[in-house]
Amino acid sequence: MARTLAHPASTGNHLRLGAFVAAGALLAGCSTIGTGSDDDGASEDGATTGEGGGTVVLVTHDSFALSEDVIADFESSSGLTLETQAPGDGGALVNQLILTKDSPLGDVVFGIDTTFASRAIEEGVLDPYTSPNAGPDVEALAVDDEGYLSAVDVGDVCLNIDHEWFAEEGLEEPTSLTDLTDPAYVDLVVTTNPATSSPGLAFLLATVAEFGEDGWEQYWADLSANGLKVVSGWSDAYYVDFSGPSSEGDRPIALSYASSPPYEVGEGAEEAPTGAMLDTCFRQVEYAGVLAGAANPEGAQQVIDWLLSPEVQADIPENMYVYPADSSIELPESWERFAPLPEDPYTLDPAVITENREAWIQAWTDTVIG
């Protein structure tokens, strides 16, 4: 994923939306966040060895972002130096964790999402840990009973619609997946390839959940016949082909996120020019976990406690542009107005996703790409 994209309607980088632009190559990186000492608890080769201090390495995707003050407070209170490594998007992240599990890349991971959670657990790359900060919302989003992964944030993948385009054309807006196969909406939809895009995979899973094993392939055949456009990544779909205010295209229905519309709202505007089709959303949850074989497992546990703390949960929306797992956290005002979470998003059992992911992607490719 080519991740950090400036969103014209936001005050900063729309990191989380850019986070899901999949790339074919792994993006390897390493950075030290903060000013803590690297000496405490480190061996001659740089590995962390001590308890309750030294360096803790967070393996994540490269859209991980929190306020500098929040990170500095964590380092100050814990005595740890937080270092990050970013080997790629959610899929690449899990693949790298599996490939390196005999010599782990770090101590703790953040960014394993719903579509790869079961695989990470099955491959033995994680050690169980239940944080004292894991409240009922985190528990409700758990993917297993052993505590291998703790839910940190929620990001619903949804089709976004350009309200202004439909108003100007005098065309009634579609509201459901089935509506999109109606000839009235020919050549209006752009989505992303599930083989190269995390939101594309989430949208594929939404159709599997809606139409079942016997119907989802026919749905995609019908959608394709109705002029569907498929691109490789989110940035092309949203910034190139979508007709929204910050985009350059002519297609008024594009795959994005439930949290996208606030970033299209001009200063002082009472209404958002775009909106999420809430009946098309698939719920993606991002998780954190202690890596098996971690050099600093105590530090890893402290990082998970921190990610679930009210301070970090409140910092997530405006830095990573997803919803905190803790539903009691107050959201930015614009999110309350323009980015409501769907009440009944599509979901699938992570184990079912793991079992069928590759076969579904191949079947989708055969149906849509040919």
Coordinates of C-alpha atoms in Angstrom, one line a residue:
M1 CA 0.0 0.0 0.0
A2 CA 1.3 3.4 -0.9
R3 CA -0.1 4.9 2.3
T4 CA 0.2 8.5 3.2
L5 CA -2.0 10.6 0.9
A6 CA -3.0 14.2 1.5
H7 CA -6.7 14.5 1.5
P8 CA -7.6 17.9 0.1
A9 CA -10.6 18.4 2.4
S10 CA -8.7 17.5 5.6
T11 CA -6.3 19.5 7.8
G12 CA -3.7 16.8 7.6
N13 CA -2.9 13.6 5.8
H14 CA -5.8 11.3 5.2
L15 CA -3.5 8.5 6.3
R16 CA -6.1 5.8 6.9
L17 CA -7.7 6.1 3.5
G18 CA -4.3 6.0 1.9
A19 CA -3.4 3.1 4.0
F20 CA -5.5 0.8 1.9
V21 CA -3.8 1.5 -1.4
A22 CA -2.2 -1.9 -2.0
A23 CA 1.2 -2.2 -3.5
G24 CA 2.8 -5.2 -5.1
A25 CA 6.1 -4.9 -3.3
L26 CA 6.8 -5.0 0.4
L27 CA 7.6 -1.7 1.9
A28 CA 10.3 -2.3 4.5
G29 CA 11.1 0.4 7.0
C30 CA 12.3 1.1 10.5
S31 CA 12.1 4.2 12.6
T32 CA 12.5 5.2 16.2
I33 CA 9.7 7.2 17.6
G34 CA 10.5 9.5 20.6
T35 CA 13.6 10.3 22.5
G36 CA 14.0 7.4 25.0
S37 CA 17.4 5.8 25.6
D38 CA 18.4 2.9 23.4
D39 CA 20.9 1.5 26.0
D40 CA 18.7 0.2 28.8
G41 CA 18.0 -3.5 28.5
A42 CA 19.8 -3.9 25.1
S43 CA 22.4 -6.5 24.3
E44 CA 25.4 -5.9 22.1
D45 CA 23.5 -6.8 19.0
G46 CA 20.8 -4.3 19.8
A47 CA 18.2 -6.8 21.0
T48 CA 16.1 -5.7 24.0
T49 CA 16.7 -7.9 27.0
G50 CA 15.7 -6.1 30.2
E51 CA 12.3 -6.1 31.8
G52 CA 10.2 -2.9 32.0
G53 CA 12.5 -0.7 29.9
G54 CA 14.8 -0.4 26.9
T55 CA 13.4 -0.6 23.4
V56 CA 10.1 -2.1 22.3
V57 CA 9.7 -2.8 18.6
L58 CA 6.2 -2.3 17.1
V59 CA 5.7 -4.1 13.8
T60 CA 2.9 -2.3 11.9
H61 CA 1.7 -0.9 8.6
D62 CA 3.2 2.3 7.5
S63 CA 0.0 4.3 8.1
F64 CA 0.5 3.9 11.9
A65 CA 0.2 7.4 13.2
L66 CA -0.5 8.9 16.6
S67 CA 0.1 12.4 18.0
E68 CA 3.7 13.1 19.1
D69 CA 2.6 14.1 22.6
V70 CA 0.7 10.8 23.1
I71 CA 3.8 8.8 22.0
A72 CA 6.1 11.0 24.1
D73 CA 3.9 10.5 27.2
F74 CA 4.0 6.7 26.7
E75 CA 7.8 6.7 26.5
S76 CA 8.1 9.0 29.5
S77 CA 5.7 7.0 31.7
S78 CA 7.0 3.5 30.6
G79 CA 10.7 4.2 30.3
L80 CA 10.5 2.5 26.9
T81 CA 11.7 3.7 23.5
L82 CA 9.1 2.9 20.9
E83 CA 10.5 1.8 17.6
T84 CA 8.4 0.8 14.5
Q85 CA 9.0 -1.5 11.6
A86 CA 6.5 -1.4 8.7
P87 CA 6.9 -4.3 6.2
G88 CA 3.8 -3.4 4.2
D89 CA 0.0 -3.5 4.2
G90 CA -2.2 -5.9 6.3
G91 CA -1.6 -8.9 4.1
A92 CA 2.1 -8.3 3.6
L93 CA 2.4 -7.6 7.4
V94 CA 1.0 -11.1 8.2
N95 CA 3.1 -12.8 5.5
Q96 CA 6.3 -11.2 6.9
L97 CA 5.4 -12.2 10.4
I98 CA 5.0 -15.8 9.3
L99 CA 8.2 -15.8 7.3
T100 CA 10.2 -14.4 10.2
K101 CA 8.5 -16.2 13.1
D102 CA 11.6 -18.0 14.1
S103 CA 13.4 -14.7 14.3
P104 CA 10.6 -12.1 14.9
L105 CA 10.8 -8.6 13.5
G106 CA 9.8 -7.1 16.8
D107 CA 7.9 -7.5 20.1
V108 CA 4.4 -6.4 19.3
V109 CA 2.2 -6.1 16.2
F110 CA -0.5 -3.7 15.3
G111 CA -2.5 -3.7 12.1
I112 CA -3.5 -7.3 11.6
D113 CA -7.1 -7.0 10.3
T114 CA -10.2 -9.1 10.2
T115 CA -9.2 -10.7 6.8
F116 CA -5.9 -12.1 8.1
A117 CA -6.5 -12.5 11.9
S118 CA -7.2 -16.3 11.9
R119 CA -4.2 -17.0 9.7
A120 CA -1.9 -15.1 12.1
I121 CA -3.2 -17.1 15.0
E122 CA -3.0 -20.4 13.2
E123 CA 0.6 -19.8 12.1
G124 CA 1.7 -19.4 15.7
V125 CA 3.2 -15.9 15.4
L126 CA 1.4 -14.6 18.5
D127 CA 1.4 -15.2 22.3
P128 CA -1.8 -14.7 24.2
Y129 CA -2.2 -11.6 26.3
T130 CA -5.4 -10.1 27.8
S131 CA -4.9 -6.4 28.7
P132 CA -6.6 -4.9 31.8
N133 CA -7.7 -2.1 29.5
A134 CA -9.7 -4.5 27.3
G135 CA -13.2 -3.4 28.0
P136 CA -16.5 -4.9 26.8
D137 CA -16.1 -3.4 23.3
V138 CA -12.7 -4.9 22.8
E139 CA -14.0 -8.2 24.1
A140 CA -16.9 -8.2 21.8
L141 CA -14.6 -7.7 18.8
A142 CA -12.3 -10.6 19.7
V143 CA -11.6 -13.3 17.1
D144 CA -10.6 -16.0 19.5
D145 CA -11.1 -17.1 23.1
E146 CA -7.4 -17.2 24.0
G147 CA -6.6 -13.5 23.8
Y148 CA -4.1 -13.7 20.9
L149 CA -5.4 -10.4 19.4
S150 CA -6.9 -7.3 21.0
A151 CA -9.1 -5.0 18.9
V152 CA -7.8 -1.5 18.6
D153 CA -9.9 0.2 15.9
V154 CA -12.8 -0.3 13.5
G155 CA -12.9 0.9 9.9
D156 CA -15.9 0.1 7.8
V157 CA -15.3 -0.3 4.0
C158 CA -18.3 1.1 2.1
L159 CA -19.3 2.4 -1.3
N160 CA -19.3 6.2 -1.2
I161 CA -21.8 8.2 -3.3
D162 CA -21.6 11.7 -4.8
H163 CA -24.8 13.3 -3.6
E164 CA -24.3 16.4 -5.8
W165 CA -23.8 14.4 -9.0
F166 CA -27.1 12.5 -8.5
A167 CA -28.9 15.7 -7.6
E168 CA -27.7 17.4 -10.8
E169 CA -28.6 14.4 -12.9
G170 CA -32.0 14.0 -11.3
L171 CA -31.3 10.4 -10.7
E172 CA -32.4 8.6 -7.6
E173 CA -29.5 7.3 -5.5
P174 CA -29.0 3.6 -5.1
T175 CA -29.1 2.3 -1.6
S176 CA -28.2 -1.4 -1.8
L177 CA -25.8 -3.8 -3.5
T178 CA -28.6 -5.1 -5.7
D179 CA -29.5 -1.6 -6.9
L180 CA -26.1 -1.3 -8.5
T181 CA -26.9 -4.0 -11.2
D182 CA -29.9 -1.9 -12.4
P183 CA -29.3 -0.5 -15.9
A184 CA -30.1 3.0 -14.5
Y185 CA -26.7 2.9 -12.9
V186 CA -24.6 1.7 -15.8
D187 CA -21.0 2.9 -15.9
L188 CA -21.3 4.6 -12.5
V189 CA -19.4 2.3 -10.1
V190 CA -15.6 2.1 -9.5
T191 CA -14.1 -0.4 -7.1
T192 CA -10.7 -2.0 -6.4
N193 CA -9.3 -5.4 -7.1
P194 CA -9.4 -7.7 -4.1
A195 CA -6.1 -9.3 -5.2
T196 CA -4.3 -6.0 -4.8
S197 CA -6.4 -3.9 -2.4
S198 CA -7.6 -4.4 1.2
P199 CA -10.8 -2.5 0.7
G200 CA -11.4 -4.4 -2.5
L201 CA -11.1 -7.7 -0.6
A202 CA -13.5 -6.3 2.1
F203 CA -16.0 -5.4 -0.6
L204 CA -15.8 -8.9 -2.1
L205 CA -16.4 -10.3 1.4
A206 CA -19.5 -8.1 1.8
T207 CA -20.9 -9.6 -1.4
V208 CA -20.2 -13.1 -0.2
A209 CA -22.0 -12.3 3.1
E210 CA -25.0 -10.9 1.2
F211 CA -25.4 -13.3 -1.6
G212 CA -23.8 -16.5 -0.2
E213 CA -21.7 -19.1 -1.9
D214 CA -24.4 -19.8 -4.5
G215 CA -24.9 -16.2 -5.5
W216 CA -22.0 -13.9 -5.1
E217 CA -20.2 -14.8 -8.4
Q218 CA -23.4 -14.1 -10.4
Y219 CA -23.7 -10.8 -8.6
W220 CA -20.3 -9.8 -9.8
A221 CA -21.0 -11.0 -13.3
D222 CA -24.1 -8.8 -13.3
L223 CA -22.2 -5.8 -11.8
S224 CA -19.4 -6.2 -14.4
A225 CA -21.9 -6.4 -17.2
N226 CA -23.4 -3.1 -15.9
G227 CA -20.2 -1.2 -16.6
L228 CA -18.2 -1.8 -13.4
K229 CA -14.7 -0.3 -13.4
V230 CA -12.0 -2.0 -11.4
V231 CA -8.7 -0.4 -10.5
S232 CA -5.8 -1.7 -8.5
G233 CA -5.9 0.6 -5.4
W234 CA -7.9 3.0 -3.4
S235 CA -6.2 6.2 -4.5
D236 CA -7.1 5.6 -8.2
A237 CA -10.7 4.7 -7.3
Y238 CA -11.2 7.7 -5.0
Y239 CA -9.0 10.5 -6.5
V240 CA -8.9 9.6 -10.2
D241 CA -12.3 8.0 -11.0
F242 CA -14.7 9.2 -8.3
S243 CA -16.6 12.4 -9.1
G244 CA -16.5 13.8 -5.6
P245 CA -15.2 17.3 -4.8
S246 CA -11.6 16.2 -4.1
S247 CA -11.6 13.9 -7.1
E248 CA -11.2 14.2 -10.8
G249 CA -13.4 11.5 -12.3
D250 CA -16.9 11.0 -13.6
R251 CA -18.1 8.0 -11.6
P252 CA -20.3 9.0 -8.7
I253 CA -20.1 5.7 -6.8
A254 CA -16.6 4.6 -5.5
L255 CA -15.3 2.2 -2.9
S256 CA -13.9 3.9 0.2
Y257 CA -14.8 4.2 3.9
A258 CA -17.6 5.2 6.2
S259 CA -15.2 7.8 7.5
S260 CA -14.5 9.4 4.1
P261 CA -17.4 12.0 3.9
P262 CA -16.2 14.4 6.6
Y263 CA -13.1 15.1 4.6
E264 CA -15.2 16.4 1.7
V265 CA -17.1 18.9 3.8
G266 CA -16.1 22.5 3.2
E267 CA -15.6 24.9 6.2
G268 CA -18.9 26.0 7.6
A269 CA -20.9 23.6 5.4
E270 CA -24.1 22.1 6.8
E271 CA -24.2 19.1 4.5
A272 CA -21.7 16.7 3.2
P273 CA -21.5 16.5 -0.6
T274 CA -20.8 12.8 -0.4
G275 CA -22.0 10.0 1.8
A276 CA -21.4 6.3 2.6
M277 CA -23.9 3.8 1.4
L278 CA -24.3 2.2 4.8
D279 CA -26.1 -0.9 3.5
T280 CA -22.9 -1.8 1.6
C281 CA -20.4 -1.7 4.4
F282 CA -18.0 -4.5 5.5
R283 CA -16.6 -4.2 9.0
Q284 CA -12.8 -4.3 9.3
V285 CA -11.2 -4.5 12.7
E286 CA -7.5 -3.9 13.3
Y287 CA -5.8 -5.9 16.1
A288 CA -2.7 -5.8 18.2
G289 CA -0.9 -8.8 19.7
V290 CA 2.3 -9.9 21.4
L291 CA 4.7 -11.6 19.0
A292 CA 5.8 -15.1 19.9
G293 CA 9.5 -15.0 20.7
A294 CA 9.5 -11.3 21.5
A295 CA 12.8 -10.0 23.0
N296 CA 10.8 -7.7 25.2
P297 CA 7.4 -9.3 26.0
E298 CA 6.8 -7.1 29.0
G299 CA 7.3 -4.0 26.8
A300 CA 5.0 -5.6 24.2
Q301 CA 2.2 -6.0 26.8
Q302 CA 2.7 -2.3 27.8
V303 CA 2.2 -1.2 24.2
I304 CA -1.0 -3.1 24.0
D305 CA -2.2 -1.6 27.3
W306 CA -1.3 1.8 25.8
L307 CA -3.1 1.2 22.5
L308 CA -6.3 0.4 24.4
S309 CA -5.9 3.3 26.8
P310 CA -8.4 6.2 26.6
E311 CA -5.6 8.6 25.5
V312 CA -4.7 6.5 22.4
Q313 CA -8.3 5.6 21.6
A314 CA -9.2 9.2 21.5
D315 CA -6.2 10.0 19.4
I316 CA -7.0 7.4 16.7
P317 CA -9.8 9.1 14.7
E318 CA -7.9 12.2 13.6
N319 CA -4.6 10.5 13.1
M320 CA -5.5 7.1 11.5
Y321 CA -9.0 8.1 10.3
V322 CA -10.7 5.0 11.7
Y323 CA -13.0 4.6 14.7
P324 CA -11.6 3.6 18.1
A325 CA -12.6 0.1 19.3
D326 CA -13.9 1.8 22.5
S327 CA -17.3 3.1 21.6
S328 CA -17.4 5.4 24.7
I329 CA -14.7 7.6 23.1
E330 CA -16.1 11.0 21.9
L331 CA -15.6 11.3 18.2
P332 CA -14.8 14.5 16.3
E333 CA -18.0 16.6 15.7
S334 CA -17.8 16.2 11.9
W335 CA -17.7 12.4 12.4
E336 CA -20.9 12.5 14.5
R337 CA -22.6 14.4 11.7
F338 CA -21.1 13.0 8.5
A339 CA -19.6 9.6 9.3
P340 CA -22.0 7.5 11.2
L341 CA -21.1 3.8 11.6
P342 CA -23.6 1.4 10.0
E343 CA -25.8 -0.3 12.4
D344 CA -25.6 -3.7 10.7
P345 CA -22.5 -4.0 8.6
Y346 CA -21.5 -7.2 6.8
T347 CA -19.2 -9.5 8.7
L348 CA -17.8 -13.0 8.2
D349 CA -16.1 -15.4 10.6
P350 CA -12.4 -14.7 10.3
A351 CA -11.8 -18.5 10.2
V352 CA -14.1 -18.7 7.2
I353 CA -12.2 -15.9 5.5
T354 CA -8.9 -17.6 6.1
E355 CA -10.2 -20.9 4.7
N356 CA -11.7 -19.4 1.5
R357 CA -9.8 -16.2 0.8
E358 CA -7.6 -17.3 -2.0
A359 CA -10.3 -19.4 -3.7
W360 CA -12.7 -16.4 -3.5
I361 CA -10.1 -14.0 -5.0
Q362 CA -9.4 -16.5 -7.8
A363 CA -13.1 -16.9 -8.6
W364 CA -13.6 -13.2 -8.5
T365 CA -10.7 -12.7 -10.9
D366 CA -12.1 -15.4 -13.3
T367 CA -15.5 -13.7 -13.2
V368 CA -14.6 -10.0 -13.4
I369 CA -11.2 -9.9 -15.1
G370 CA -11.4 -13.0 -17.1

